[in-house]
XYZ file of C-alpha atoms in Angstrom:
328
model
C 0.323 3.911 -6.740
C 1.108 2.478 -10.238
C -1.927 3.820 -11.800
C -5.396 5.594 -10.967
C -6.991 2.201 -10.668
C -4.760 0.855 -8.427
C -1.511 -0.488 -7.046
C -0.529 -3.934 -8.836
C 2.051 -5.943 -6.550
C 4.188 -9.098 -6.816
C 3.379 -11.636 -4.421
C 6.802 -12.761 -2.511
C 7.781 -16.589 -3.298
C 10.209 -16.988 -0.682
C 9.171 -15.357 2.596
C 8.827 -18.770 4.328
C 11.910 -20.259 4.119
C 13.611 -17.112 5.069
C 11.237 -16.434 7.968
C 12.487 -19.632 8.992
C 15.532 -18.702 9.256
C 15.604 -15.366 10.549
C 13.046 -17.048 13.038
C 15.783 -19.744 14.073
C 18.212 -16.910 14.409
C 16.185 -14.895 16.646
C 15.408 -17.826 19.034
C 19.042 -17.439 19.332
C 19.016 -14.264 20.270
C 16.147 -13.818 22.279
C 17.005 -17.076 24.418
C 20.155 -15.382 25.620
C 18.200 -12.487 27.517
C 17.364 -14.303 29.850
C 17.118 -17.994 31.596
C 13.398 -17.223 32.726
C 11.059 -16.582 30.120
C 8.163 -16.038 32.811
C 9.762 -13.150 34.466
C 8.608 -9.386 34.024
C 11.873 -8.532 32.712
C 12.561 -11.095 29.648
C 8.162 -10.594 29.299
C 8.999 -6.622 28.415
C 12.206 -7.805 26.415
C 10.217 -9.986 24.251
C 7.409 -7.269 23.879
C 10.227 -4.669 22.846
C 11.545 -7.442 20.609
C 8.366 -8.047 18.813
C 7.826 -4.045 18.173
C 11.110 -3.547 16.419
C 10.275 -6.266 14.007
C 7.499 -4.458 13.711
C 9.379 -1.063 12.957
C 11.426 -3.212 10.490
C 8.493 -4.921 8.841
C 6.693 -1.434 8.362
C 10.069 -0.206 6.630
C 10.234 -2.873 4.264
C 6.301 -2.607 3.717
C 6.782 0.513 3.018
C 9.389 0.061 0.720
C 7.465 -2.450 -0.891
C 9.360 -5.151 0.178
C 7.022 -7.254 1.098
C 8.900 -11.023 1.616
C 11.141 -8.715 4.000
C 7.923 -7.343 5.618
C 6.342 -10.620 5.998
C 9.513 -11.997 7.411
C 9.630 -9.356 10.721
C 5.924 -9.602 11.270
C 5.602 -12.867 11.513
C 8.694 -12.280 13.981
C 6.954 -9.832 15.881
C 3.761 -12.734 15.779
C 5.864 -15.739 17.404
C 7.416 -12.380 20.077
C 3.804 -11.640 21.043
C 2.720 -15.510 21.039
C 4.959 -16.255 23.363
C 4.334 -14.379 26.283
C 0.511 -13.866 25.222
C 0.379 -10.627 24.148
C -2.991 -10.580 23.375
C -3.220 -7.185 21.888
C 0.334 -7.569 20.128
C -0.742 -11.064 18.541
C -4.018 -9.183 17.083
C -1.679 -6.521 15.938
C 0.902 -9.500 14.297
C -2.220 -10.474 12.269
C -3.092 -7.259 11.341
C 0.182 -6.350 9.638
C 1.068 -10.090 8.328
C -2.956 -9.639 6.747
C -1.790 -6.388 5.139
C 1.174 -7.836 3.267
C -1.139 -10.496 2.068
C -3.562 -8.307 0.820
C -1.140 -5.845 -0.944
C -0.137 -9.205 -2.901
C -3.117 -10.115 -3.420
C -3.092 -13.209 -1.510
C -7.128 -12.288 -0.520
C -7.788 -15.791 0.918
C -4.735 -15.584 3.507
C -5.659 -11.681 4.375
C -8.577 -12.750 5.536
C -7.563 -15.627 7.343
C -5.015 -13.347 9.416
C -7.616 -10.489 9.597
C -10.104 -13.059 10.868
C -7.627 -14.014 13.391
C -6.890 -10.499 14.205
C -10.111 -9.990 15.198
C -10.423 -13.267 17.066
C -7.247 -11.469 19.470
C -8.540 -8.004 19.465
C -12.233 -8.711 20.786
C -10.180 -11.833 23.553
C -7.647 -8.821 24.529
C -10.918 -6.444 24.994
C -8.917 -3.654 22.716
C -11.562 -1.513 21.187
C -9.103 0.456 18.928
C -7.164 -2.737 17.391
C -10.896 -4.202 16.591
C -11.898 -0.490 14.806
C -8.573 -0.745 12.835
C -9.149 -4.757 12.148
C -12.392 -3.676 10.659
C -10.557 -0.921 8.713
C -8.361 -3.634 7.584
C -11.569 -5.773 6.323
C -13.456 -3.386 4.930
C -9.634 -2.410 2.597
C -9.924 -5.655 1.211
C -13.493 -6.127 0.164
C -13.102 -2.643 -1.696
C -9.921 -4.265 -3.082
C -11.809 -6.835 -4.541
C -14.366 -4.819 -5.417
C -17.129 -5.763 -3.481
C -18.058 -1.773 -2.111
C -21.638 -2.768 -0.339
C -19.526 -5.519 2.218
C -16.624 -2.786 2.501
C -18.824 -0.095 3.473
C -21.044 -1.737 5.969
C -17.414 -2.578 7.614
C -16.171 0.614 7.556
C -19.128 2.350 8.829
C -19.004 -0.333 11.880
C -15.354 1.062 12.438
C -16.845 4.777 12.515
C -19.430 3.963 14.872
C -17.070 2.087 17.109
C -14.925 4.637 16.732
C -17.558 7.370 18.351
C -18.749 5.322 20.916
C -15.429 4.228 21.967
C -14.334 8.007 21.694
C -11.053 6.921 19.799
C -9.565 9.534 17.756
C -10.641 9.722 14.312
C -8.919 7.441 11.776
C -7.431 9.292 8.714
C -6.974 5.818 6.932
C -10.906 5.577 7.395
C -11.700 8.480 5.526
C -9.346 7.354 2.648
C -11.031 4.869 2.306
C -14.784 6.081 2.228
C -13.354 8.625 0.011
C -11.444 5.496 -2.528
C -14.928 3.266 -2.413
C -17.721 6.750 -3.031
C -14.875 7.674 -5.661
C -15.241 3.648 -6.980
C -19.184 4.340 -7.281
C -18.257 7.740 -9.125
C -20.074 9.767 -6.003
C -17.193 11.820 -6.506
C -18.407 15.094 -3.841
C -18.947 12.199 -1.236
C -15.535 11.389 -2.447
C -14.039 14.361 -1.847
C -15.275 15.637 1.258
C -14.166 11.936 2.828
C -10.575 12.315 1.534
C -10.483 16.150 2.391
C -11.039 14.721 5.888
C -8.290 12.383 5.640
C -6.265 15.594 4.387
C -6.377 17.570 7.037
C -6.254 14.726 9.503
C -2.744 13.575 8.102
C -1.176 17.591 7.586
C -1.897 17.411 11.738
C 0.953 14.597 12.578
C 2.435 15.252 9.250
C 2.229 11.697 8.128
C 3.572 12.694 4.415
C 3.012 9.101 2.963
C -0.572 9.079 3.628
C -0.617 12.966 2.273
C 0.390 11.358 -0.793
C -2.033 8.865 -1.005
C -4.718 11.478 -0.072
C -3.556 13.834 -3.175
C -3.576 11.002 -5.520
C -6.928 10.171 -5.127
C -7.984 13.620 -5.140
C -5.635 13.666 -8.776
C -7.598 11.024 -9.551
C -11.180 12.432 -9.309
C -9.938 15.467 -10.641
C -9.607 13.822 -13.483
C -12.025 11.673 -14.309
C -14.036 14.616 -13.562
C -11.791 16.538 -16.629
C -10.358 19.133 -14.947
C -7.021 18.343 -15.578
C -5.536 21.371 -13.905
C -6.163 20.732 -10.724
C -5.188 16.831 -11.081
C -1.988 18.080 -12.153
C -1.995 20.300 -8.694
C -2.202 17.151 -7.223
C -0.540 14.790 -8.415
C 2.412 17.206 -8.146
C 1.908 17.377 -3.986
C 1.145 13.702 -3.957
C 4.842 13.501 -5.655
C 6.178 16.412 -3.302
C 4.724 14.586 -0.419
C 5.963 10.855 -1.366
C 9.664 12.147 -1.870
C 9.842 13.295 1.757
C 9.027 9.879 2.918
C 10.786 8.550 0.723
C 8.381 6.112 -0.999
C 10.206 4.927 -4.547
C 6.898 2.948 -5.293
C 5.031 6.025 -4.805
C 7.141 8.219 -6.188
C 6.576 5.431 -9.374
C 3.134 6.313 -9.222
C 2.907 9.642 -8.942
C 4.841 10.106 -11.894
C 3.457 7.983 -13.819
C -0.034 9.615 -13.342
C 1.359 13.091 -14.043
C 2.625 11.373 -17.424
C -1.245 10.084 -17.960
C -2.428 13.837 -16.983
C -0.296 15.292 -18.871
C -0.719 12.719 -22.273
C -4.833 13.864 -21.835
C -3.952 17.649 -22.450
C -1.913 16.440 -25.247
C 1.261 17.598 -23.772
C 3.289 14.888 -25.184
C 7.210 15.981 -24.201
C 6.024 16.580 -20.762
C 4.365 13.236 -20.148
C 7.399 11.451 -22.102
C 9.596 12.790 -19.815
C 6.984 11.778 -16.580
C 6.528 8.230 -17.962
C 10.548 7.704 -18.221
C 11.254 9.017 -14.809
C 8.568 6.489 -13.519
C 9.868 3.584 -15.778
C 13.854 4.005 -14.437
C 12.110 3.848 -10.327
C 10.179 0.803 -11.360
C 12.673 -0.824 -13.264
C 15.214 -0.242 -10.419
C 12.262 -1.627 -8.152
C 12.421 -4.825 -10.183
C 8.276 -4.193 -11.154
C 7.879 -5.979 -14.244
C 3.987 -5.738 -14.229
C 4.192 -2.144 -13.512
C 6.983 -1.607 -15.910
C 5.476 -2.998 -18.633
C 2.094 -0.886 -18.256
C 4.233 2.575 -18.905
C 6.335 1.241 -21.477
C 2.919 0.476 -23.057
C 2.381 4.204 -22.850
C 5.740 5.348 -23.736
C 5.337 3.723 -27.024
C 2.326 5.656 -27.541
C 3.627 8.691 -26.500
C 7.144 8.217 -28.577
C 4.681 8.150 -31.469
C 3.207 11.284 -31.116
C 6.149 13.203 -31.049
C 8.166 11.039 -33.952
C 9.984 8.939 -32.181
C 9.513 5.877 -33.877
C 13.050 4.646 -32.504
C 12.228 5.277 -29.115
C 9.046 3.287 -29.667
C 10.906 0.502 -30.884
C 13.453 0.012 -28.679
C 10.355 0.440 -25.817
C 8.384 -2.156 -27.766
C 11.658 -4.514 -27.327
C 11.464 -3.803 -23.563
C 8.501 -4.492 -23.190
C 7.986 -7.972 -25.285
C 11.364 -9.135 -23.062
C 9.753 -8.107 -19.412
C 6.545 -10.261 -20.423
C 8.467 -13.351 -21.779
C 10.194 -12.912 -17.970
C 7.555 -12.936 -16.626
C 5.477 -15.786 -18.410
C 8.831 -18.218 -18.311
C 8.243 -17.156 -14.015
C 4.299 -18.273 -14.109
C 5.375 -21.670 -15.907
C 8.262 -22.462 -12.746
């Protein structure tokens, strides 16, 4: 959560060649448990195999590691393909289509979500097709295109009731993110209140996080500053229990924009340096250079002009990085 508009994130350069490997090392592995690959016992091993790269790959995704991510779920993919897990091949494309679209790799999301769905509907698992549409319907709002994302997320909600699954907090999010995109900002709210208090029931504190910063977010754009402060301070609260540096990134970094509206300069100075040492430990150049873009404002305001300077330095360095990377 770099910013109200969005989450901007590196695309990893290396994931195949290491997925090689670690794929070449887990043949290894696996092909010691057992001498028959058809029997029930090395089937379950393989299944069990496949969902702790999965645990792994959700750790590193989390972390916002997302070569490491990519590496473990496509892991958990060649598990699943080979015993023909149906429903654990649809879930393989699922996460590998997440990673993709959190790097904004759009075309190969939607080949793996495409596939995803291929598995799901073959498997006849009504809950990984609801969460595949979920998965769609994320990345047309990511790209911006809200009519497509919300005729696929109101086919997840009706497959959802008629399947009698339980509701999907991630849903809600994101009705609430695309009404809050078309600045239908009660719709907005009731959808992510939903989310809420369908996240503070299996106290899933990274999603609570993401619920509060969009709620921040209205807030606002709406002007009432107060209560996106409220926010943003539980979506921080909430993202240090899980232990989410990127998010924690974020949510500082928005109380620093909060704060710079209500002209409370020291405080968001202090906000947007807390969130510049996380991101700059992160390695987040792009992200990194959008506070230190506000910390020269900000170093302005309160006479700084050294400060600004040296940030200004920063700054010009991390973008000749990152050209001199673009021309490689």
């Amino acid at each position: 959560m770099a910013s109200f508009s969005g989450m901007h994130l590196q695309r990893p350069r290396t994931a195949r060649r290491t997925a090689a490997l670690l794929l070449a090392l887990a043949a290894v592995v696996v092909s010691g448990c057992s001498s028959s690959p058809d029997q029930p016992d090395a089937e379950m091993a393989r299944k069990n195999q496949a969902a702790r790269y999965t645990e792994f790959g959700n750790g590193y995704f989390q972390a916002a590691d997302f070569e490491m991510a990519l590496n473990f779920f496509e892991l958990a993919l060649q598990e699943n393909i080979a015993v023909d897990n149906l429903p654990g091949i649809a879930k393989s494309y699922n996460s590998i289509g997440r990673v993709y679209a959190a790097t904004e790799n759009y075309a190969s999301a939607e080949d793996h979500y495409r596939m995803a769905m291929e598995f799901a509907e073959l498997a006849d698992d009504p809950e990984t097709v609801t969460h595949t549409l979920i998965n769609q319907g994320e990345l047309h709002l990511r790209r911006g295109e809200t009519a497509e994302a919300l005729t696929l997320f109101e086919r997840a909600r009706d497959r959802s009731a008629d399947e009698d699954e339980p509701a999907d907090p991630v849903l809600y999010h994101n009705l609430g993110t695309l009404y809050a995109r078309n600045d239908e900002f009660d719709a907005a709210v009731d959808h992510l209140e939903t989310a809420r208090t369908l996240n503070e029931e299996v106290d899933d504190w990274s999603e609570l996080a993401s619920n509060h910063f969009m709620l921040a977010s209205i807030a606002s754009r709406r002007g009432n500053y107060d209560a996106a402060r409220d926010h943003a301070i539980r979506a921080l609260d909430y993202d240090k229990r899980a232990e989410n540096s990127p998010g924690i990134a974020g949510d500082l970094n928005a109380l620093g924009a909060i704060s710079e509206r209500q002209e409370r300069f020291e405080e968001a100075y202090q906000y947007y340096l807390r969130s510049l040492r996380i991101y700059l430990s992160l390695n987040r150049a792009t992200e990194s250079v959008s506070v230190l873009d506000r910390l020269v404002v900000v170093a302005d305001q309160l006479g700084k002009r050294d400060d600004a300077e040296r940030f200004e330095a920063e700054q010009a360095r991390i973008r000749e990085l990152l050209a001199a990377e673009e021309t490689e």
